Short mmCIF file of N, CA and C in Angstrom, two decimals:
data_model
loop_
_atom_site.label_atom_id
_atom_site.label_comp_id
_atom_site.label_asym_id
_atom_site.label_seq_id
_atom_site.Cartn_x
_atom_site.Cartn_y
_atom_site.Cartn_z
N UNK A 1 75.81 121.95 -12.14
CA UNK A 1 75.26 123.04 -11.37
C UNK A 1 74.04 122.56 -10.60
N UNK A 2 74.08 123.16 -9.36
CA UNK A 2 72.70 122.55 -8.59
C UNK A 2 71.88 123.82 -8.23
N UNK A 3 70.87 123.69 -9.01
CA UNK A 3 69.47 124.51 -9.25
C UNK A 3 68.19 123.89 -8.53
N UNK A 4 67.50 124.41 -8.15
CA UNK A 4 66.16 124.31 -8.10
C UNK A 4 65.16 124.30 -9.48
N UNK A 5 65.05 123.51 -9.58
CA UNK A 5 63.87 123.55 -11.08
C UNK A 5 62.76 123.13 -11.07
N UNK A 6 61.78 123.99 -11.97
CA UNK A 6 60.51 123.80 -11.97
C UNK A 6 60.52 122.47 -13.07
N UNK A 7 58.99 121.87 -12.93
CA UNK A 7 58.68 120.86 -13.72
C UNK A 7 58.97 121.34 -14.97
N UNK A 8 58.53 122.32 -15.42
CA UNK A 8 59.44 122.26 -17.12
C UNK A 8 61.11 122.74 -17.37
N UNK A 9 61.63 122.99 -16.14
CA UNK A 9 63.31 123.15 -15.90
C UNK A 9 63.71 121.67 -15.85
N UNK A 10 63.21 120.70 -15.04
CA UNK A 10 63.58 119.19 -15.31
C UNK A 10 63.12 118.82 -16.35
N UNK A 11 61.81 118.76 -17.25
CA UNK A 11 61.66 118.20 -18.75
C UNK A 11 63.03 119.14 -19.80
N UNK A 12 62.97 120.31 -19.63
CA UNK A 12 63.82 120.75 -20.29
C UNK A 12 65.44 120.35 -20.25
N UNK A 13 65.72 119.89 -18.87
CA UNK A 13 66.87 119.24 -18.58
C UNK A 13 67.09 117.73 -18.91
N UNK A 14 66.06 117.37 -19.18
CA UNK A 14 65.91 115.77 -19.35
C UNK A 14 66.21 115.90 -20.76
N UNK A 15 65.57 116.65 -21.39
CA UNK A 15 66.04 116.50 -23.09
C UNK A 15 67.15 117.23 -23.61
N UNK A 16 67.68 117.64 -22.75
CA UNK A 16 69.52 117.92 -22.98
C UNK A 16 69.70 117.04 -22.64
N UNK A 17 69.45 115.65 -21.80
CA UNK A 17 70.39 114.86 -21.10
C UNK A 17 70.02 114.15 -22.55
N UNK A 18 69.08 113.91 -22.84
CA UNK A 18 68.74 112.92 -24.04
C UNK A 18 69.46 113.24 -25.16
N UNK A 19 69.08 114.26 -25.67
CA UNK A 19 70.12 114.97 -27.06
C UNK A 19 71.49 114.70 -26.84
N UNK A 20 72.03 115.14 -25.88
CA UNK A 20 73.34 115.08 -25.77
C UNK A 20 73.91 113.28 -25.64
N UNK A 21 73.37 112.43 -24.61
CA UNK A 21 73.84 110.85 -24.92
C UNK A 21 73.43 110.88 -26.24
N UNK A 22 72.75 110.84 -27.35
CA UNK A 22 72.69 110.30 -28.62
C UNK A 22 73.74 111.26 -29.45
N UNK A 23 73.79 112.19 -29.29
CA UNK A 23 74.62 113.19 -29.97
C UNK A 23 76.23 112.22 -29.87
N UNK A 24 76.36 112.44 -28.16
CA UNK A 24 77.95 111.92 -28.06
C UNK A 24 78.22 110.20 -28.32
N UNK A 25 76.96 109.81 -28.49
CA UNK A 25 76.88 107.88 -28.50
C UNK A 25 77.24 107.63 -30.42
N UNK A 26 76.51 108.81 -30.78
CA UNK A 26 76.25 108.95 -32.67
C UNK A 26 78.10 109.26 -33.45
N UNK A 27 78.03 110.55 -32.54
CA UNK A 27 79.36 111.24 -33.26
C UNK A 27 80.51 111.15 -32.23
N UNK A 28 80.22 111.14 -31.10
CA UNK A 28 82.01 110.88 -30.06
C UNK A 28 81.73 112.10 -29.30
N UNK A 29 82.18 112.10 -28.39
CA UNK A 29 82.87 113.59 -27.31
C UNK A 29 83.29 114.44 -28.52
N UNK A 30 84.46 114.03 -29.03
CA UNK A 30 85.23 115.45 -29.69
C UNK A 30 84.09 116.09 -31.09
N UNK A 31 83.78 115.00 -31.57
CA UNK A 31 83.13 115.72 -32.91
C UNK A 31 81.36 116.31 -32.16
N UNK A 32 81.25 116.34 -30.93
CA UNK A 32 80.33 116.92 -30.74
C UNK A 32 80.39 117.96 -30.02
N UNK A 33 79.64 118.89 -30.88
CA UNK A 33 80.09 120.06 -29.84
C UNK A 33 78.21 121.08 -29.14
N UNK A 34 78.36 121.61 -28.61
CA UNK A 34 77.71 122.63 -27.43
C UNK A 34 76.18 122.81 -28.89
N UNK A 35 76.77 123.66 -29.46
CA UNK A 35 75.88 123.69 -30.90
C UNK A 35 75.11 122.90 -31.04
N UNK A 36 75.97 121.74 -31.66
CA UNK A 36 75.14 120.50 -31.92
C UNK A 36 73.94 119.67 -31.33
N UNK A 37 74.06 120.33 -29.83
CA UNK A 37 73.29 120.17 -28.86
C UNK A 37 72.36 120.54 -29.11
N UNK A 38 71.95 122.02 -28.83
CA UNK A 38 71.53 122.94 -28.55
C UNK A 38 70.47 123.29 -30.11
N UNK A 39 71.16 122.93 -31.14
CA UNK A 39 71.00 123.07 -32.27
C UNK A 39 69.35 121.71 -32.22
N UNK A 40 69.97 120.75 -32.36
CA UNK A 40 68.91 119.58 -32.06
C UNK A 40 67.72 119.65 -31.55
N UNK A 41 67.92 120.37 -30.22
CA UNK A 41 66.97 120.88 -29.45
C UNK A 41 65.92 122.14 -30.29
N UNK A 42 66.84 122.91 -30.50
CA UNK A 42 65.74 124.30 -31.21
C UNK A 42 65.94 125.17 -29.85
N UNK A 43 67.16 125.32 -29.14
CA UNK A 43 67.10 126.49 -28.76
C UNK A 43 68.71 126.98 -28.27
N UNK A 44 68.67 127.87 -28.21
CA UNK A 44 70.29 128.68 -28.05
C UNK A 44 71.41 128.13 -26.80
N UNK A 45 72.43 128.49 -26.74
CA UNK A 45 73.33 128.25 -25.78
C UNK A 45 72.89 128.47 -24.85
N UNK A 46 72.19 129.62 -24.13
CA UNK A 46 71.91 129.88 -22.91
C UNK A 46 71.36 129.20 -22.24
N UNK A 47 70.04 127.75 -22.78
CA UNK A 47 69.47 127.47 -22.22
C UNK A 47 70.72 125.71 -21.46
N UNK A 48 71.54 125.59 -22.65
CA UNK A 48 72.59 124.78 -21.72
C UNK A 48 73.64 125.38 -20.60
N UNK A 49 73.84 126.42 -20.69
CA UNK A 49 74.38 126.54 -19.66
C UNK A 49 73.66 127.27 -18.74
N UNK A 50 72.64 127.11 -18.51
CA UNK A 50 72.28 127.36 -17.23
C UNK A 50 71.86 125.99 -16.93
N UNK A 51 71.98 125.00 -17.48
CA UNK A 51 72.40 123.38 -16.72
C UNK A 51 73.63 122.85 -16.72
N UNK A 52 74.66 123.08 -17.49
CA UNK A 52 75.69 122.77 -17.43
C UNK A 52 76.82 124.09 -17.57
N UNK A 53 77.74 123.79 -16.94
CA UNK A 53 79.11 124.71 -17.44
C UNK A 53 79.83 124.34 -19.00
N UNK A 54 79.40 123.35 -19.17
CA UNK A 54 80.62 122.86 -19.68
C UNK A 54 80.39 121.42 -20.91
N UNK A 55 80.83 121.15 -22.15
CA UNK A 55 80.49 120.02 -22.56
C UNK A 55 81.18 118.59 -21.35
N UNK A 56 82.58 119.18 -20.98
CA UNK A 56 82.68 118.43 -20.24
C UNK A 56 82.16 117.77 -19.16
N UNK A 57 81.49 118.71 -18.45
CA UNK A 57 80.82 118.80 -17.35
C UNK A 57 79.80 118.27 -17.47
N UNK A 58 78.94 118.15 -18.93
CA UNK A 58 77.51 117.49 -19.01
C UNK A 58 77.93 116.40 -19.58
N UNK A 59 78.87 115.81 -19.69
CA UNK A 59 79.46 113.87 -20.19
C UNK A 59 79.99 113.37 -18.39
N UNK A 60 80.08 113.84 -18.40
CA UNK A 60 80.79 113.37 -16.89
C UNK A 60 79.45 113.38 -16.10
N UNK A 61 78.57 114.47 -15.99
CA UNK A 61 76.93 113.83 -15.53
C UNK A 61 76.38 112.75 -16.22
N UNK A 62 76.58 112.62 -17.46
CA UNK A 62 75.77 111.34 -18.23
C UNK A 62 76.25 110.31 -17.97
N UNK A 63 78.04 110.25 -17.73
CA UNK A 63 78.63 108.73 -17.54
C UNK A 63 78.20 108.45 -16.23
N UNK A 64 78.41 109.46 -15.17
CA UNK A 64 77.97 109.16 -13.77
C UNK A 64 76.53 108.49 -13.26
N UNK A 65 75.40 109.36 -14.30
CA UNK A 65 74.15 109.06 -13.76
C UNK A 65 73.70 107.63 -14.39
N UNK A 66 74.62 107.08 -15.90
CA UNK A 66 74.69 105.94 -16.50
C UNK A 66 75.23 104.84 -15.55
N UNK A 67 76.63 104.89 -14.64
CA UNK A 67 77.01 103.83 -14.21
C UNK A 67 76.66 103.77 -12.82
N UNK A 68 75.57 105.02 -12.48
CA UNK A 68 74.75 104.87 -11.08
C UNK A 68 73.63 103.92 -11.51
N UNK A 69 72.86 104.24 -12.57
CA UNK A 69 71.74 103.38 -13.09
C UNK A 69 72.63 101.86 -13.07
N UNK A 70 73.34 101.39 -13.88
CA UNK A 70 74.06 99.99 -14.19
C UNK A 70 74.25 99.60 -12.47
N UNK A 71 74.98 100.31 -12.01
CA UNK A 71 75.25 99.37 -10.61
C UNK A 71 74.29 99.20 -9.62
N UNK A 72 72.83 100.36 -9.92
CA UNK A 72 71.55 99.70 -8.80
C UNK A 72 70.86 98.46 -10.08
N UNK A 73 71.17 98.17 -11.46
CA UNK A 73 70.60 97.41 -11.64
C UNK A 73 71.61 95.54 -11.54
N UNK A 74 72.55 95.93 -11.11
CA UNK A 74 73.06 94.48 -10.83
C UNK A 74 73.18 94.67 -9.46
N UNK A 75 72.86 95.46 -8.85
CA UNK A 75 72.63 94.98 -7.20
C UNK A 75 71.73 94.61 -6.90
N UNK A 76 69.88 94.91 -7.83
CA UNK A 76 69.08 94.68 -7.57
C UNK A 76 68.75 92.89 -8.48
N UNK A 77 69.95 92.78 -9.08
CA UNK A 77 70.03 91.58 -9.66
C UNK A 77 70.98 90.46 -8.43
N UNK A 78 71.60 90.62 -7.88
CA UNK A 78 72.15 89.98 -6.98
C UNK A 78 71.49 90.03 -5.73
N UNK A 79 70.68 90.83 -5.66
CA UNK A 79 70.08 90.70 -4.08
C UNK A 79 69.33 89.46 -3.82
N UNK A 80 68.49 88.58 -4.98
CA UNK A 80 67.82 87.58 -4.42
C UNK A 80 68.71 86.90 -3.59
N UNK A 81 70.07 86.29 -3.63
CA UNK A 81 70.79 85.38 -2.92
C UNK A 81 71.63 85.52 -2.43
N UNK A 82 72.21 84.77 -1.83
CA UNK A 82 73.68 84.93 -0.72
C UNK A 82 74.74 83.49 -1.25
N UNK A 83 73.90 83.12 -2.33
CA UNK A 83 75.50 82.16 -3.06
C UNK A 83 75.92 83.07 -4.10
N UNK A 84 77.33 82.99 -4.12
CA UNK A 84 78.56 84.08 -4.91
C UNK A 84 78.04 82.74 -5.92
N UNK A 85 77.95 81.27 -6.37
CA UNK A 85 77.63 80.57 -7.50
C UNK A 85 76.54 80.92 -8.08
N UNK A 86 75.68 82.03 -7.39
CA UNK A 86 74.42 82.28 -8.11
C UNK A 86 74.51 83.89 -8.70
N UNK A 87 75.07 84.45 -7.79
CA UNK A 87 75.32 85.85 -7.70
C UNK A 87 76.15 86.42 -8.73
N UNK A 88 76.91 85.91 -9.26
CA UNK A 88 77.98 86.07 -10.52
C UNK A 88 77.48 86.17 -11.69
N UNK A 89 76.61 84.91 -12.14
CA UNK A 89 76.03 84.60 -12.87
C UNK A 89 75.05 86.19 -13.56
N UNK A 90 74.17 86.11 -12.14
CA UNK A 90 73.50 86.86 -12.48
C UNK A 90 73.68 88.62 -12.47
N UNK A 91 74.53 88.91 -11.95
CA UNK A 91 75.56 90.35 -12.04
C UNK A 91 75.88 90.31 -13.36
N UNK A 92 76.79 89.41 -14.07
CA UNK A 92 77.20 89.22 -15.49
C UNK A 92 75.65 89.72 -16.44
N UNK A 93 75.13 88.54 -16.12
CA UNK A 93 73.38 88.86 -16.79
C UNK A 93 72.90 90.14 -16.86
N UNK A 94 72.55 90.81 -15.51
CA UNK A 94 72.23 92.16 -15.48
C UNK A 94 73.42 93.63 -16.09
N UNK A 95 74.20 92.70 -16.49
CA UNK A 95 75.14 94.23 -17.14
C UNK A 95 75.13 93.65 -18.48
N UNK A 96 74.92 92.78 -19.48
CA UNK A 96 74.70 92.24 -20.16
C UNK A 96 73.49 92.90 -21.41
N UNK A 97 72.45 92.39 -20.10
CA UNK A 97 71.23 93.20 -20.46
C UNK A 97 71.15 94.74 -20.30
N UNK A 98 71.63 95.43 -19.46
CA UNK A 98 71.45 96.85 -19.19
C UNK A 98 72.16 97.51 -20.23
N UNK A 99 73.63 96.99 -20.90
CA UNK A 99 73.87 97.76 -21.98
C UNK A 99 73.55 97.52 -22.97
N UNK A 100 72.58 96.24 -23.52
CA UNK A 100 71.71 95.95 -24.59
C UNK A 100 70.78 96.99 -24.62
N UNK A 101 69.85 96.88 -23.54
CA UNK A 101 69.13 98.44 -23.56
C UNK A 101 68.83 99.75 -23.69
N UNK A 102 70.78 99.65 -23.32
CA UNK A 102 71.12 101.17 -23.29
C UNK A 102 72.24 101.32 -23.92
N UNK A 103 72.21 100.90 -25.22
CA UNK A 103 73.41 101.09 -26.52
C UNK A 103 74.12 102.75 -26.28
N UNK A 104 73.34 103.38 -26.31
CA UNK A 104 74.28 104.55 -26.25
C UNK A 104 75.18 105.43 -25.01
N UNK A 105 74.85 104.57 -23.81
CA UNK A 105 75.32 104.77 -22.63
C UNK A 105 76.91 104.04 -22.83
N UNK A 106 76.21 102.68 -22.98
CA UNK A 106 77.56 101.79 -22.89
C UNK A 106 78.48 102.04 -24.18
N UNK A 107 78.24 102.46 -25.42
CA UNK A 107 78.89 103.34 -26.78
C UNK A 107 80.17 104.39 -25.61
N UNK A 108 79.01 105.57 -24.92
CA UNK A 108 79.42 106.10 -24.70
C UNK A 108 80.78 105.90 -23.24
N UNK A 109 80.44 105.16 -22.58
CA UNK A 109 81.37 104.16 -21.74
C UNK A 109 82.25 103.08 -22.09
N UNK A 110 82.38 102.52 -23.25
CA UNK A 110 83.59 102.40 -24.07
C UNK A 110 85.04 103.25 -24.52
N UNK A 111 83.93 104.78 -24.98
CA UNK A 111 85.16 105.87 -25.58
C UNK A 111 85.27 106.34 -23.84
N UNK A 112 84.49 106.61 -22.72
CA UNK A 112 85.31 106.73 -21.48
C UNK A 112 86.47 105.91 -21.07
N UNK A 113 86.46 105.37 -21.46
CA UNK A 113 87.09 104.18 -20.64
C UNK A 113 88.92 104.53 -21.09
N UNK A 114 88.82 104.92 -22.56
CA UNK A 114 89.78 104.53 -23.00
C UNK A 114 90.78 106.15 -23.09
N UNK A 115 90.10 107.48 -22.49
CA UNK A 115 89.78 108.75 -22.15
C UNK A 115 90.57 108.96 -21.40
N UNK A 116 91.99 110.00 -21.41
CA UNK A 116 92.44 110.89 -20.04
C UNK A 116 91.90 111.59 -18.98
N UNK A 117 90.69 112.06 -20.17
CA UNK A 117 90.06 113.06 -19.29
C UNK A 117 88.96 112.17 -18.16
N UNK A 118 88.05 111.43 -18.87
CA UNK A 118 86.75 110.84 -18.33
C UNK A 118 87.46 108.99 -17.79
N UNK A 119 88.30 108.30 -18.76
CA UNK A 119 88.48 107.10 -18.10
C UNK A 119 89.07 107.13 -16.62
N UNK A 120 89.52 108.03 -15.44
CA UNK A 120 89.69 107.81 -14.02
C UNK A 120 87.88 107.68 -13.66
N UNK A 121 87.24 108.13 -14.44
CA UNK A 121 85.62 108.28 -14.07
C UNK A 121 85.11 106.67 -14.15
N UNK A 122 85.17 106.09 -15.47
CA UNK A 122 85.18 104.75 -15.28
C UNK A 122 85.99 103.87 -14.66
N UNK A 123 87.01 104.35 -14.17
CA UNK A 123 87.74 103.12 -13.36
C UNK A 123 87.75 103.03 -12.24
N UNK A 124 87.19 103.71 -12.24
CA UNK A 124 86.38 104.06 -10.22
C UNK A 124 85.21 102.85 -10.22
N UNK A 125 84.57 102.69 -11.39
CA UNK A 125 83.32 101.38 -11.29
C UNK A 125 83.97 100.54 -12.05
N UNK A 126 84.88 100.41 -12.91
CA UNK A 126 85.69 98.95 -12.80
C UNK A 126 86.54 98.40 -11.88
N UNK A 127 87.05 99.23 -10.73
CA UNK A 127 87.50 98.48 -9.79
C UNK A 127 86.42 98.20 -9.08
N UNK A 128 85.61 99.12 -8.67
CA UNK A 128 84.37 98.54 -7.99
C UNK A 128 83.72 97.10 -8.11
N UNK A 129 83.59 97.32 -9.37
CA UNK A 129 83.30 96.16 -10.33
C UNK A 129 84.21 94.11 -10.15
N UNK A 130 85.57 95.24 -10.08
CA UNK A 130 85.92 93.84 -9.54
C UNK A 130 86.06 93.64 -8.24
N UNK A 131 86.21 94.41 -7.43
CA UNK A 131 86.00 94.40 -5.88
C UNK A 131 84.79 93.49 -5.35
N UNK A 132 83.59 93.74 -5.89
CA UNK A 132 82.89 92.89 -5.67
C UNK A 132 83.33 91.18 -6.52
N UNK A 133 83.83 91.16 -7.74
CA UNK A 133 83.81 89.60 -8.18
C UNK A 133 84.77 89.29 -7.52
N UNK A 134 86.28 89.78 -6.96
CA UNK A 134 87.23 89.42 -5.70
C UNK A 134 86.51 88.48 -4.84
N UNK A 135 85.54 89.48 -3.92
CA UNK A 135 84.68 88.96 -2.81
C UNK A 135 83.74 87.59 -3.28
N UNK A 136 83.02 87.82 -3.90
CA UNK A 136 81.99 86.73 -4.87
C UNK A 136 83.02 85.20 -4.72
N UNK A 137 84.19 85.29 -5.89
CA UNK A 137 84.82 84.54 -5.81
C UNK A 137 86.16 84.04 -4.93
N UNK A 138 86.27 84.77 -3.80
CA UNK A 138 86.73 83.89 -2.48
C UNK A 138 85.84 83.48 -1.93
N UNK A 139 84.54 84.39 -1.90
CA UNK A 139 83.64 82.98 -0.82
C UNK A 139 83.30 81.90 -1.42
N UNK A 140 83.42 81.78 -2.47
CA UNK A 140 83.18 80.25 -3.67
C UNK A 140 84.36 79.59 -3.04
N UNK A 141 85.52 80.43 -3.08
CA UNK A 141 86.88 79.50 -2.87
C UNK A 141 86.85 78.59 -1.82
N UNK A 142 86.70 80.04 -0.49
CA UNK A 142 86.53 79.62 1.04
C UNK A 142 85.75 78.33 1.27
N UNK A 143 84.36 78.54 0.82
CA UNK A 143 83.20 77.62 1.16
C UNK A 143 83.61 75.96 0.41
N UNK A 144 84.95 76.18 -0.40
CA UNK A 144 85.19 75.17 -1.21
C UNK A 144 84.42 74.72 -2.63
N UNK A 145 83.56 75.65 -3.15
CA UNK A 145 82.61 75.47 -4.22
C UNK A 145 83.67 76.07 -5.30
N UNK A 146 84.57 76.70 -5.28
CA UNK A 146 85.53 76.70 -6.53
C UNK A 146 86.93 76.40 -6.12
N UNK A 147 87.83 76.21 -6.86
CA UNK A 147 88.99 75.89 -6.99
C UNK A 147 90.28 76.92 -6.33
N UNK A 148 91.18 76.94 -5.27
CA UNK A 148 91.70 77.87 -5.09
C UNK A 148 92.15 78.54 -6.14
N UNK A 149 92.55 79.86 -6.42
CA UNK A 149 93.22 80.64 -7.60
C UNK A 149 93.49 82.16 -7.39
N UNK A 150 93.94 82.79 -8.71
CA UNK A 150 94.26 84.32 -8.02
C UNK A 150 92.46 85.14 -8.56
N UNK A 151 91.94 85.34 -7.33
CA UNK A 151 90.33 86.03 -7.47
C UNK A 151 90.37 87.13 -8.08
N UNK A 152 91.35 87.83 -8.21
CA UNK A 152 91.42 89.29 -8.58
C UNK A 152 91.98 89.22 -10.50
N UNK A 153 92.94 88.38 -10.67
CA UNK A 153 93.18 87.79 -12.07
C UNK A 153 91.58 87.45 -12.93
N UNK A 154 90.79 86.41 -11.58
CA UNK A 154 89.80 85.81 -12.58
C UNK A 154 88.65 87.14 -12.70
N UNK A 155 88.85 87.88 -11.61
CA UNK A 155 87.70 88.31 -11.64
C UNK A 155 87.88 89.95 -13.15
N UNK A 156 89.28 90.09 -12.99
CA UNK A 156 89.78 91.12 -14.02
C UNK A 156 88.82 90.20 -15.53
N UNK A 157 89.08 89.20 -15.38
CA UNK A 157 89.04 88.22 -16.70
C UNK A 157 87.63 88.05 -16.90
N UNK A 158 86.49 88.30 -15.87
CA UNK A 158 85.31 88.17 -15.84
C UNK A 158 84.79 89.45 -16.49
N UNK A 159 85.41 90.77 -15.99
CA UNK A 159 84.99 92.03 -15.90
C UNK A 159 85.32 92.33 -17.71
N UNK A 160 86.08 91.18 -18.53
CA UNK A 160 86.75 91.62 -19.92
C UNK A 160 85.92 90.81 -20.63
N UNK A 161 85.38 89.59 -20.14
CA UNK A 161 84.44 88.92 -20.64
C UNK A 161 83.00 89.60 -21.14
N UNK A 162 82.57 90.37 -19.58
CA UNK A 162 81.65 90.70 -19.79
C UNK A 162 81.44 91.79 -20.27
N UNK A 163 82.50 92.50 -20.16
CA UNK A 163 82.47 93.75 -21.37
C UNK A 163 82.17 93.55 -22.75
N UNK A 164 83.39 92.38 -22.96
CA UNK A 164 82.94 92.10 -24.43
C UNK A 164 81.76 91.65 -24.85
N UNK A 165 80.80 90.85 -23.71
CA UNK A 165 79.48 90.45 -24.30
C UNK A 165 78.38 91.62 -24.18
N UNK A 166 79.14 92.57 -23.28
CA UNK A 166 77.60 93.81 -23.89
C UNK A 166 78.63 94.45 -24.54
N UNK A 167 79.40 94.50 -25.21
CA UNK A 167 79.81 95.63 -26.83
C UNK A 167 78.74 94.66 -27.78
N UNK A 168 78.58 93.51 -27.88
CA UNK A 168 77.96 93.14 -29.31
C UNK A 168 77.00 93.17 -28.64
N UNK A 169 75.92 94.31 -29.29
CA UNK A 169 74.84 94.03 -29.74
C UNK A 169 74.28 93.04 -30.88
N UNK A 170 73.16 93.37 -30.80
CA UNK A 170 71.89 91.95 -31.34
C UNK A 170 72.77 92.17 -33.11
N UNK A 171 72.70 90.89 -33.29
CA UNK A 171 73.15 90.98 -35.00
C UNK A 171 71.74 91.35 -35.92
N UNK A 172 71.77 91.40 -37.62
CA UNK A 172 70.77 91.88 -38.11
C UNK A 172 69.90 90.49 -38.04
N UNK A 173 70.23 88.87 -38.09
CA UNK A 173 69.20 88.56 -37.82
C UNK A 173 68.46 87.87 -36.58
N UNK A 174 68.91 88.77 -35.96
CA UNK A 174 67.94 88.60 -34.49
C UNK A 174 68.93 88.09 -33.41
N UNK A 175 69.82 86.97 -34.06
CA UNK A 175 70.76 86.69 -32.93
C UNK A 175 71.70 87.35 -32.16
N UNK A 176 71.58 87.04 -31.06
CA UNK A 176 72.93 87.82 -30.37
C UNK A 176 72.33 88.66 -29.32
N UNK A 177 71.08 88.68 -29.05
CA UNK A 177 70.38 89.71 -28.20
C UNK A 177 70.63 89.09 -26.96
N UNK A 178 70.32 90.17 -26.03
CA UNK A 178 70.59 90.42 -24.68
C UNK A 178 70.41 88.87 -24.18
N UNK A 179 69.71 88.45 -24.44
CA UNK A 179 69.46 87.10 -23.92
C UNK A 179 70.12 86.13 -24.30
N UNK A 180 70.25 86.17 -25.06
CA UNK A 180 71.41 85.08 -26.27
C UNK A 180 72.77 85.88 -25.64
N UNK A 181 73.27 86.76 -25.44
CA UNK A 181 74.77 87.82 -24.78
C UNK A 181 74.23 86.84 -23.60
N UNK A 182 73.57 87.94 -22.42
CA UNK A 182 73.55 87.11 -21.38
C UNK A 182 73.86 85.66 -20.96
N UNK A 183 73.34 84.90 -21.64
CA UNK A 183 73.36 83.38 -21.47
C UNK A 183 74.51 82.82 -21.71
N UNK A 184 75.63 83.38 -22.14
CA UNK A 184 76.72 82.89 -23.01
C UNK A 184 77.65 81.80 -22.32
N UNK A 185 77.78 82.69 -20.53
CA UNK A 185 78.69 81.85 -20.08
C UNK A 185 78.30 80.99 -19.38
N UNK A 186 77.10 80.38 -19.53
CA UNK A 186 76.59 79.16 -19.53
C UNK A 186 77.10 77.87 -20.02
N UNK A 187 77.37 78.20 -21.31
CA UNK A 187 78.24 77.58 -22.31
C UNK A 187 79.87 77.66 -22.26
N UNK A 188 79.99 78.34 -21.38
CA UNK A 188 81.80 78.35 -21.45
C UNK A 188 82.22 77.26 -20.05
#
C-alpha cells in the first residue's frame, strides 16, 4: 500500500519490516502467521494492515526491498573497473558478503526460491544475475582473456557456486566467515 507517513508511521513500519524478516527467517512463510507479527510487536492487527494487505504482500516487499539492497551492493562492487577478470571476482565477493550480513534475508531467499508463489520473484534476479555473468564472461572470451565456452552454462555454474558459498555461514569456530566464503574461489 502506498501511504504518506509520518516519522513515527515509517519507524512503526520499519519494525514490522524487522519483526516480520526474523519471524519468517526463524519459523518459514507458512508457520508464520499475521499474529505472530503483530503479537511480537505489542500491538493488534490493525496496525499491519494499514501497511500491508496481506502476509503475502509484506514477504514479497521484504524479498523485493532485500534483492534491491543485494544488487546496488554488487554494482557498487563492480563499478571500480571495466575488466569482466576483475569484475566477477568481485560481484561473487559482494553477494558473498551481503548474505553473511544479512542471514535472514538470504534464509529467507532460499525458501523463495524454491516457492510457487514467491520463486517467479527470485528468478527475475537470478536471471538477471546471470545476464550480467553471460556479458562479464564473453568479454573475457572476446578480448581472448578466457577460453571460448558456453557463457550462460558457466555463468549458471557461477550463480550455484555462489549461492552455495553465502548459504554457509561462519562455523562455531570462527571459520568460514564472509571473508574466508568470499575468498574461496581464489582457490578453485
Amino acid at each position: 500500500m502506498d501511504r504518506r507517513l509520518t516519522p513515527r508511521g515509517e519507524e512503526r513500519r520499519s519494525q514490522l519490516l524487522e519483526v516480520a524478516t526474523a519471524r519468517f527467517a526463524e519459523r518459514g512463510y507458512q508457520a508464520t502467521s499475521i499474529s505472530d507479527i503483530v503479537g511480537a510487536m505489542g500491538v493488534g492487527k490493525g496496525v499491519f494492515y494499514w501497511y500491508f494487505q496481506s502476509k503475502e504482500e509484506l514477504f514479497g516487499y521484504i524479498l523485493t526491498a532485500g534483492m534491491t539492497e543485494l544488487r546496488r551492493t554488487q554494482l557498487a562492487a563492480v563499478s571500480h573497473s571495466d575488466d569482466p577478470l576483475v569484475r566477477i571476482p568481485a560481484a561473487i565477493r559482494a553477494s558473498v558478503r551481503w548474505s553473511a550480513e544479512h542471514r535472514e534475508l538470504a534464509s529467507m531467499f532460499e525458501f523463495a526460491h524454491r516457492d510457487a508463489t514467491f520463486g517467479p520473484l527470485t528468478s527475475r534476479l537470478r536471471e538477471l544475475l546471470i545476464d550480467d555473468a553471460v556479458a562479464e564472461l564473453t568479454s573475457a572470451m572476446d578480448a581472448g582473456r578466457l577460453p571460448r565456452g558456453n557463457a550462460d552454462a558457466q555463468a549458471r555454474a557461477m550463480l550455484a557456486v555462489t549461492d552455495a558459498l553465502a548459504t554457509q555461514g561462519p562455523r562455531d569456530d570462527g571459520r568460514g566467515g564472509p571473508e574466508q566464503l568470499a575468498g574461496f574461489h581464489d582457490a578453485v
